Tab-separated table of C-alpha atoms and ligand atoms in Angstrom:
chain	number	residue	atom	x	y	z
A	1	MET	CA	-63.712	230.444	-7.701
A	2	LYS	CA	-60.627	228.731	-6.070
A	3	SER	CA	-61.554	227.828	-2.676
A	4	ALA	CA	-59.164	228.517	0.306
A	5	THR	CA	-57.534	225.693	1.734
A	6	ARG	CA	-57.700	227.286	5.290
A	7	GLN	CA	-61.385	227.247	6.979
A	8	ILE	CA	-61.703	229.197	10.048
A	9	GLY	CA	-65.257	228.799	11.506
A	10	LEU	CA	-66.916	231.842	13.430
A	11	SER	CA	-67.111	229.577	16.771
A	12	ALA	CA	-66.804	226.513	18.272
A	13	PRO	CA	-67.757	224.739	21.607
A	14	TRP	CA	-65.027	223.567	24.018
A	15	ILE	CA	-66.222	219.827	24.745
A	16	ASP	CA	-64.293	217.208	26.494
A	17	GLU	CA	-64.010	213.414	27.858
A	18	ARG	CA	-65.358	214.846	31.079
A	19	ASP	CA	-68.653	216.078	29.288
A	20	GLU	CA	-69.046	213.221	27.662
A	21	GLU	CA	-68.957	211.223	30.789
A	22	LEU	CA	-71.403	213.150	32.356
A	23	VAL	CA	-73.755	213.100	29.713
A	24	LEU	CA	-73.290	209.394	29.318
A	25	GLU	CA	-73.822	208.810	33.042
A	26	VAL	CA	-77.118	210.133	32.423
A	27	MET	CA	-78.204	208.172	29.579
A	28	ARG	CA	-76.868	205.252	31.637
A	29	SER	CA	-79.494	205.994	34.586
A	30	GLY	CA	-82.299	206.175	32.606
A	31	ARG	CA	-83.550	209.549	34.112
A	32	LEU	CA	-83.644	211.780	31.025
A	33	SER	CA	-85.435	214.552	32.678
A	34	LEU	CA	-86.694	215.722	36.194
A	35	GLY	CA	-83.579	213.990	37.578
A	36	PRO	CA	-80.686	215.085	39.625
A	37	ALA	CA	-78.715	216.683	37.028
A	38	GLY	CA	-81.215	219.692	36.853
A	39	PRO	CA	-80.700	220.737	40.186
A	40	ARG	CA	-76.920	219.939	40.524
A	41	PHE	CA	-76.530	222.385	37.575
A	42	GLU	CA	-78.652	225.060	38.800
A	43	SER	CA	-76.844	225.395	42.062
A	44	LEU	CA	-73.402	225.317	40.330
A	45	LEU	CA	-74.810	228.079	37.868
A	46	ALA	CA	-76.279	230.038	41.143
A	47	ASP	CA	-72.750	229.890	42.753
A	48	ALA	CA	-70.748	230.559	39.590
A	49	VAL	CA	-72.677	233.874	38.958
A	50	GLY	CA	-73.410	234.688	42.808
A	51	ALA	CA	-77.307	234.556	42.620
A	52	ARG	CA	-79.086	233.236	45.404
A	53	TYR	CA	-81.020	230.978	42.677
A	54	SER	CA	-80.994	230.166	39.090
A	55	ALA	CA	-83.804	228.248	37.183
A	56	ALA	CA	-82.927	226.149	34.091
A	57	VAL	CA	-84.998	226.570	31.043
A	58	SER	CA	-84.995	225.104	27.343
A	59	SER	CA	-83.276	228.299	25.941
A	60	GLY	CA	-82.712	231.905	26.617
A	61	THR	CA	-85.541	232.905	24.806
A	62	ALA	CA	-87.658	230.589	27.194
A	63	GLY	CA	-86.172	232.281	30.149
A	64	LEU	CA	-86.938	235.966	28.697
A	65	HIS	CA	-90.502	234.636	28.124
A	66	LEU	CA	-90.977	233.741	31.394
A	67	CYS	CA	-90.042	237.117	32.812
A	68	MET	CA	-92.018	238.600	30.783
A	69	ARG	CA	-94.897	236.414	32.780
A	70	LEU	CA	-93.145	237.112	36.071
A	71	ALA	CA	-93.162	241.063	35.249
A	72	GLY	CA	-97.115	240.965	34.400
A	73	VAL	CA	-96.706	242.125	30.914
A	74	GLY	CA	-99.523	241.956	28.468
A	75	PRO	CA	-101.579	243.385	25.506
A	76	GLY	CA	-101.594	246.846	25.506
A	77	ASP	CA	-98.105	246.892	27.554
A	78	GLU	CA	-95.081	248.415	26.269
A	79	VAL	CA	-91.701	246.881	27.100
A	80	ILE	CA	-88.879	249.166	26.372
A	81	THR	CA	-85.608	247.324	24.647
A	82	SER	CA	-82.432	247.538	22.735
A	83	PRO	CA	-82.734	247.358	19.252
A	84	TYR	CA	-79.121	246.472	18.838
A	85	SER	CA	-79.724	242.766	19.775
A	86	PHE	CA	-80.811	239.239	18.908
A	87	VAL	CA	-84.404	239.350	18.154
A	88	ALA	CA	-85.412	237.321	21.320
A	89	SER	CA	-85.069	239.874	23.654
A	90	ALA	CA	-87.697	241.863	21.657
A	91	ASN	CA	-89.772	238.669	20.949
A	92	CYS	CA	-90.716	238.064	24.727
A	93	ALA	CA	-92.621	241.231	25.095
A	94	LEU	CA	-94.669	240.010	21.573
A	95	TYR	CA	-95.103	236.734	22.928
A	96	GLU	CA	-97.300	238.155	25.572
A	97	GLY	CA	-98.912	240.483	23.289
A	98	ALA	CA	-97.021	243.672	24.279
A	99	THR	CA	-95.174	246.265	22.166
A	100	PRO	CA	-91.216	246.475	22.133
A	101	VAL	CA	-90.595	249.824	22.289
A	102	PHE	CA	-87.004	250.439	20.943
A	103	ALA	CA	-84.806	253.028	22.689
A	104	ASP	CA	-81.218	253.900	20.871
A	105	ILE	CA	-78.061	252.723	22.121
A	106	ASP	CA	-74.611	254.266	23.325
A	107	PRO	CA	-72.184	254.328	20.317
A	108	ARG	CA	-69.155	253.500	22.559
A	109	THR	CA	-70.475	250.319	24.477
A	110	LEU	CA	-73.350	249.369	21.972
A	111	ASN	CA	-75.636	248.741	24.976
A	112	LEU	CA	-78.890	250.705	25.655
A	113	ASP	CA	-78.279	254.591	26.726
A	114	PRO	CA	-80.269	255.313	29.460
A	115	ALA	CA	-81.233	258.518	28.604
A	116	ALA	CA	-83.063	257.305	25.546
A	117	VAL	CA	-84.571	254.865	27.927
A	118	GLU	CA	-85.925	257.360	30.157
A	119	ALA	CA	-87.268	259.396	27.239
A	120	ALA	CA	-89.224	256.203	25.970
A	121	VAL	CA	-91.142	255.717	28.889
A	122	THR	CA	-94.733	256.433	28.938
A	123	GLU	CA	-97.471	255.339	31.323
A	124	ARG	CA	-98.197	252.144	29.331
A	125	THR	CA	-94.475	250.762	30.175
A	126	LYS	CA	-94.468	247.663	32.347
A	127	ALA	CA	-90.432	246.626	31.987
A	128	ILE	CA	-87.454	247.220	30.403
A	129	VAL	CA	-85.363	244.402	28.922
A	130	ALA	CA	-81.867	245.549	29.150
A	131	VAL	CA	-78.981	243.597	27.133
A	132	ASP	CA	-75.623	242.664	27.963
A	133	ILE	CA	-74.605	242.999	24.361
A	134	PHE	CA	-71.390	240.868	23.287
A	135	GLY	CA	-71.184	239.973	26.887
A	136	TYR	CA	-70.685	243.940	28.041
A	137	PRO	CA	-72.406	244.767	30.835
A	138	CYS	CA	-74.889	247.491	30.333
A	139	GLU	CA	-75.702	250.356	32.538
A	140	LEU	CA	-77.299	248.481	35.541
A	141	ASP	CA	-77.513	250.941	37.915
A	142	GLU	CA	-79.020	253.632	35.980
A	143	LEU	CA	-81.531	251.473	34.369
A	144	ARG	CA	-82.572	250.449	37.720
A	145	GLY	CA	-83.323	253.986	38.529
A	146	ILE	CA	-85.409	254.769	36.032
A	147	CYS	CA	-87.154	251.675	36.804
A	148	ASP	CA	-87.506	252.323	40.352
A	149	ARG	CA	-88.916	256.079	39.601
A	150	HIS	CA	-91.625	254.627	37.200
A	151	GLY	CA	-92.835	251.541	38.730
A	152	LEU	CA	-91.232	249.074	36.267
A	153	VAL	CA	-89.585	245.609	36.213
A	154	LEU	CA	-85.955	245.216	34.970
A	155	VAL	CA	-85.385	242.310	33.357
A	156	GLU	CA	-81.436	241.612	32.040
A	157	ASP	CA	-80.953	239.661	28.988
A	158	ALA	CA	-77.621	238.205	29.939
A	159	CYS	CA	-77.832	235.696	27.337
A	160	GLU	CA	-74.262	237.016	26.003
A	161	ALA	CA	-72.761	237.809	29.295
A	162	LEU	CA	-72.018	234.402	31.652
A	163	GLY	CA	-69.252	235.639	33.368
A	164	ALA	CA	-69.262	239.533	33.274
A	165	ALA	CA	-69.211	241.816	35.867
A	166	TYR	CA	-70.484	244.905	36.721
A	167	LYS	CA	-69.268	247.111	39.532
A	168	GLY	CA	-67.538	244.375	40.952
A	169	ARG	CA	-70.048	242.099	41.046
A	170	PRO	CA	-70.915	238.990	38.705
A	171	ILE	CA	-73.751	239.638	36.270
A	172	GLY	CA	-76.746	237.494	37.974
A	173	SER	CA	-75.909	238.289	41.142
A	174	HIS	CA	-77.665	241.898	41.182
A	175	GLY	CA	-80.732	240.477	42.463
A	176	HIS	CA	-83.325	240.954	39.603
A	177	LEU	CA	-84.088	238.768	37.026
A	178	ALA	CA	-80.923	238.039	34.681
A	179	VAL	CA	-81.409	235.356	32.009
A	180	PHE	CA	-78.533	233.502	30.589
A	181	ALA	CA	-78.169	231.322	27.290
A	182	PHE	CA	-76.327	228.080	26.490
A	183	TYR	CA	-76.553	227.492	22.764
A	184	PRO	CA	-73.349	226.033	21.212
A	185	ASN	CA	-71.653	229.484	20.368
A	186	LYS	CA	-71.913	230.860	24.181
A	187	GLN	CA	-69.353	230.918	26.628
A	188	LEU	CA	-70.986	227.711	28.089
A	189	THR	CA	-73.005	225.376	26.531
A	190	THR	CA	-75.975	222.780	27.015
A	191	GLY	CA	-76.574	222.279	23.463
A	192	GLU	CA	-79.829	224.483	23.534
A	193	GLY	CA	-80.733	225.515	27.046
A	194	GLY	CA	-80.904	228.871	29.752
A	195	ALA	CA	-81.408	229.586	33.193
A	196	VAL	CA	-82.987	232.693	34.914
A	197	ALA	CA	-80.879	234.125	37.845
A	198	THR	CA	-83.123	235.544	40.683
A	199	GLY	CA	-82.406	236.945	44.403
A	200	SER	CA	-86.167	236.251	45.020
A	201	GLU	CA	-87.349	232.771	46.187
A	202	GLU	CA	-90.694	233.772	45.144
A	203	GLU	CA	-89.547	234.392	41.781
A	204	LEU	CA	-87.686	231.345	41.562
A	205	ARG	CA	-91.119	229.322	42.615
A	206	GLN	CA	-93.089	230.840	39.915
A	207	LEU	CA	-90.311	230.112	37.376
A	208	ALA	CA	-90.539	226.440	38.516
A	209	SER	CA	-93.774	225.896	38.151
A	210	LEU	CA	-94.238	228.191	34.834
A	211	ARG	CA	-91.601	226.234	32.964
A	212	ASN	CA	-93.446	222.717	34.057
A	213	GLN	CA	-96.700	223.442	32.614
A	214	GLY	CA	-97.882	225.666	35.300
A	215	ARG	CA	-97.505	222.847	38.382
A	216	ALA	CA	-97.180	223.442	41.716
A	217	ASP	CA	-94.911	222.312	44.362
A	218	SER	CA	-97.689	220.467	45.820
A	219	GLY	CA	-100.213	218.720	43.805
A	220	GLY	CA	-99.919	215.488	41.308
A	221	TRP	CA	-98.458	215.666	37.605
A	222	LEU	CA	-102.004	216.298	36.417
A	223	GLU	CA	-102.971	219.207	38.746
A	224	HIS	CA	-101.779	222.469	36.857
A	225	ALA	CA	-101.944	225.450	39.396
A	226	ARG	CA	-101.246	228.243	36.537
A	227	PHE	CA	-101.092	228.215	32.676
A	228	GLY	CA	-97.535	226.894	32.041
A	229	TYR	CA	-95.391	225.888	29.213
A	230	ASN	CA	-92.835	223.205	28.823
A	231	TYR	CA	-89.881	225.007	29.027
A	232	ARG	CA	-87.914	222.558	31.235
A	233	LEU	CA	-84.279	221.762	30.427
A	234	ASP	CA	-83.461	217.854	30.315
A	235	ASP	CA	-81.072	216.143	32.253
A	236	LEU	CA	-78.636	214.955	29.425
A	237	SER	CA	-78.248	218.885	28.675
A	238	ALA	CA	-78.085	219.886	32.155
A	239	ALA	CA	-75.438	217.160	32.432
A	240	LEU	CA	-73.367	218.699	29.887
A	241	GLY	CA	-73.954	222.174	31.660
A	242	VAL	CA	-72.236	220.547	34.765
A	243	GLY	CA	-69.325	219.512	32.797
A	244	GLN	CA	-69.321	223.105	31.280
A	245	LEU	CA	-69.357	224.607	34.570
A	246	GLU	CA	-66.379	222.824	36.286
A	247	LYS	CA	-63.934	224.333	33.650
A	248	LEU	CA	-66.092	227.484	33.266
A	249	ASP	CA	-62.978	229.412	34.519
A	250	GLN	CA	-60.636	227.726	32.037
A	251	ILE	CA	-62.970	228.630	29.091
A	252	LEU	CA	-63.716	232.262	30.070
A	253	ALA	CA	-59.730	232.957	30.504
A	254	GLY	CA	-59.137	231.231	27.061
A	255	ARG	CA	-61.843	233.670	25.495
A	256	THR	CA	-60.221	236.727	27.487
A	257	GLU	CA	-56.629	235.682	25.667
A	258	VAL	CA	-58.027	235.289	22.807
A	259	ALA	CA	-59.709	238.567	22.500
A	260	ALA	CA	-56.278	240.097	23.964
A	261	ARG	CA	-54.696	238.467	21.136
A	262	TYR	CA	-56.923	239.736	18.556
A	263	THR	CA	-56.830	243.678	20.101
A	264	ASP	CA	-52.955	243.451	19.647
A	265	LEU	CA	-52.987	242.166	16.231
A	266	LEU	CA	-55.526	244.763	15.152
A	267	ASP	CA	-53.271	247.384	16.662
A	268	GLY	CA	-51.975	249.568	13.536
A	269	VAL	CA	-54.535	247.899	10.814
A	270	ASP	CA	-56.434	251.317	9.569
A	271	GLY	CA	-59.864	251.139	8.921
A	272	VAL	CA	-60.962	248.838	12.069
A	273	GLU	CA	-61.940	249.522	15.608
A	274	PRO	CA	-61.726	246.973	18.335
A	275	PRO	CA	-64.635	246.362	20.551
A	276	VAL	CA	-64.809	248.774	23.662
A	277	ALA	CA	-62.320	248.061	26.442
A	278	ASP	CA	-63.173	247.115	30.206
A	279	ASP	CA	-63.159	249.796	32.763
A	280	ALA	CA	-63.530	249.880	36.597
A	281	ASP	CA	-67.295	249.383	36.386
A	282	HIS	CA	-67.635	247.169	33.325
A	283	VAL	CA	-65.632	243.763	33.125
A	284	ARG	CA	-66.893	241.910	29.789
A	285	SER	CA	-67.206	238.336	29.253
A	286	TRP	CA	-66.227	237.628	25.745
A	287	PHE	CA	-69.145	236.041	23.652
A	288	VAL	CA	-67.776	237.229	20.049
A	289	TYR	CA	-65.061	239.755	18.933
A	290	VAL	CA	-67.070	242.407	16.861
A	291	VAL	CA	-65.327	244.981	15.214
A	292	THR	CA	-66.439	248.177	13.755
A	293	LEU	CA	-65.368	249.091	10.429
A	294	ALA	CA	-64.624	252.477	9.327
A	295	ASP	CA	-66.870	254.829	7.266
A	296	GLY	CA	-66.222	254.138	3.633
A	297	VAL	CA	-65.085	250.556	4.220
A	298	ASP	CA	-67.268	248.145	1.900
A	299	ARG	CA	-68.340	245.628	4.460
A	300	GLU	CA	-69.922	243.226	1.820
A	301	HIS	CA	-66.867	243.353	0.107
A	302	VAL	CA	-64.962	242.467	3.264
A	303	ILE	CA	-67.323	239.731	3.909
A	304	ASP	CA	-67.032	238.358	0.737
A	305	GLU	CA	-62.783	238.432	0.421
A	306	LEU	CA	-62.498	236.887	3.698
A	307	GLU	CA	-65.016	234.207	2.566
A	308	ARG	CA	-62.523	233.293	-0.193
A	309	ARG	CA	-59.717	233.197	1.998
A	310	GLY	CA	-61.896	230.798	4.055
A	311	VAL	CA	-62.419	233.047	7.047
A	312	ALA	CA	-66.009	233.172	8.219
A	313	THR	CA	-67.512	236.454	9.577
A	314	ALA	CA	-71.080	237.562	10.589
A	315	ARG	CA	-73.105	240.842	10.457
A	316	TYR	CA	-73.600	240.868	14.154
A	317	LEU	CA	-76.081	242.631	14.595
A	318	PRO	CA	-78.952	243.823	12.156
A	319	SER	CA	-81.250	246.404	14.129
A	320	ILE	CA	-84.296	244.549	15.209
A	321	HIS	CA	-86.846	247.451	14.434
A	322	LEU	CA	-85.914	246.905	10.623
A	323	GLN	CA	-86.408	243.312	10.811
A	324	PRO	CA	-89.020	242.365	7.941
A	325	TYR	CA	-91.886	241.298	10.624
A	326	MET	CA	-91.252	244.393	12.757
A	327	ARG	CA	-91.584	246.863	10.030
A	328	GLU	CA	-94.594	245.281	8.753
A	329	ARG	CA	-96.311	244.829	12.240
A	330	PHE	CA	-95.392	247.955	13.357
A	331	GLY	CA	-94.531	250.289	10.827
A	332	PHE	CA	-90.820	250.590	12.048
A	333	ARG	CA	-88.724	252.799	9.676
A	334	ALA	CA	-85.120	253.557	9.298
A	335	GLY	CA	-83.900	256.888	11.267
A	336	MET	CA	-85.961	255.273	14.344
A	337	CYS	CA	-82.416	254.421	16.187
A	338	PRO	CA	-79.652	255.899	14.028
A	339	VAL	CA	-76.949	255.033	16.601
A	340	SER	CA	-78.284	251.223	16.247
A	341	GLU	CA	-78.399	251.466	12.517
A	342	SER	CA	-75.150	253.101	12.145
A	343	ALA	CA	-73.672	250.002	14.302
A	344	SER	CA	-75.525	247.431	12.360
A	345	ALA	CA	-74.035	248.933	9.244
A	346	HIS	CA	-70.533	248.886	10.451
A	347	THR	CA	-69.881	245.802	12.641
A	348	LEU	CA	-68.436	242.643	11.768
A	349	ALA	CA	-67.973	239.517	13.966
A	350	LEU	CA	-64.537	237.824	13.555
A	351	PRO	CA	-64.066	233.910	14.067
A	352	PHE	CA	-63.895	233.316	17.972
A	353	HIS	CA	-63.755	230.858	20.296
A	354	ALA	CA	-61.779	229.993	23.541
A	355	ARG	CA	-59.225	227.671	21.874
A	356	LEU	CA	-58.833	229.811	18.449
A	357	PRO	CA	-55.061	228.814	17.618
A	358	LEU	CA	-52.870	231.798	17.230
A	359	ASP	CA	-51.979	231.170	13.869
A	360	ASP	CA	-55.212	231.443	12.698
A	361	GLN	CA	-55.928	234.443	14.570
A	362	GLU	CA	-52.848	236.199	12.707
A	363	TYR	CA	-54.393	234.822	9.368
A	364	VAL	CA	-57.470	236.046	10.296
A	365	VAL	CA	-55.973	239.748	10.841
A	366	GLU	CA	-53.455	239.435	7.829
A	367	SER	CA	-56.495	238.957	5.577
A	368	LEU	CA	-58.396	241.415	7.122
A	369	ARG	CA	-55.317	244.049	6.816
A	370	ALA	CA	-54.800	242.798	3.087
A	371	VAL	CA	-58.294	243.431	2.294
A	372	LEU	CA	-58.709	246.561	3.627
A	373	ALA	CA	-55.484	247.978	1.941
L	401	PLP	C1	-78.761	238.956	23.774
L	401	PLP	C2	-79.485	237.483	23.119
L	401	PLP	N1	-80.720	237.266	23.867
L	401	PLP	C3	-81.471	236.231	23.634
L	401	PLP	C4	-80.951	235.154	23.051
L	401	PLP	C5	-81.596	233.714	22.891
L	401	PLP	O1	-81.268	232.744	23.249
L	401	PLP	P1	-81.470	231.585	23.005
L	401	PLP	O2	-81.080	231.093	21.473
L	401	PLP	O3	-81.174	230.566	23.775
L	401	PLP	O4	-83.107	231.288	23.397
L	401	PLP	C6	-79.780	235.098	22.565
L	401	PLP	C7	-79.050	233.942	21.982
L	401	PLP	O5	-78.431	234.002	21.005
L	401	PLP	C8	-78.961	236.200	22.702
L	401	PLP	O6	-77.842	236.410	22.448
């Protein structure tokens, strides 16, 4: 097979000299952990998302796990979450010995359907992990209403949604626990890393202790008030995060522009649906550009043909309940969440990042048009 001369990758971080300078400064300072870069990053991040507090952690997964501890989730409990997500939003319940319960999604937004969530509540339910999939805000008010009625804790998996807004206010500013993630394909990267936003000083105190091996505000380095973890974010990563936050508006604007161009270019290409558009209550932060292929389109053929032309794609996202370890452990089977399963079979992520050149986008769309014709 002749390989394509053009290669367009799925994602790319935006790293510049300012980021390098900030990381170098930390290296030269000799304080690679527990130095000043961490609190600086946390304070800028809290400002950026309109949160009272933020606690930086070593990954989004670590942040979700700590939220399960804060929610008091334990063995025998159930945690309702979305099957159409990255595995970490369900694994966090497993880490505490709880059972993930998958409620189906809305076919339009691909986020949790509140009616399905309500129907899944039992006397064992302890928390809901609501995901803002692909950066599109979930139905926070309805989900919070369910939590209030049944005495549940709401945890928002906003790992893909830094910069999104719900009902006119940024995701992260709504008071409940919201977790962000900073892997290199995210809007903002720290290499690996994450953060939990909260409006509660008590939750912040617990997060700060749990991520630091259970150490408390008072007491020595070798005194551990509670059972904790090493989920700290190091200062090199935090410094990169500071550089990223300084240009966050630019990064988000670039991503919005690239997404709008895709939507324009795809207009009139048969067999492809663009992602759901924003409305007054939901403003997406663009994490990935995921299209839905029409029934009858052979997705594997599309993926292979695009790859042959040098265009990377990804099957975002498989349904979590059908992952091998979930089937094996809980006996989950196809048919449990038909909307999610159908989305999983039809969706495809195209190359996407803030500085994707127009001619690369045109090439991606022309390749897609040719394959579908
Ligand atoms: C929806 C969602 N939840 C959780 C995570 C986990 O984040 P991390 O990879 O930083 O652990 C991700 C990251 O890809 C994600 O997309």
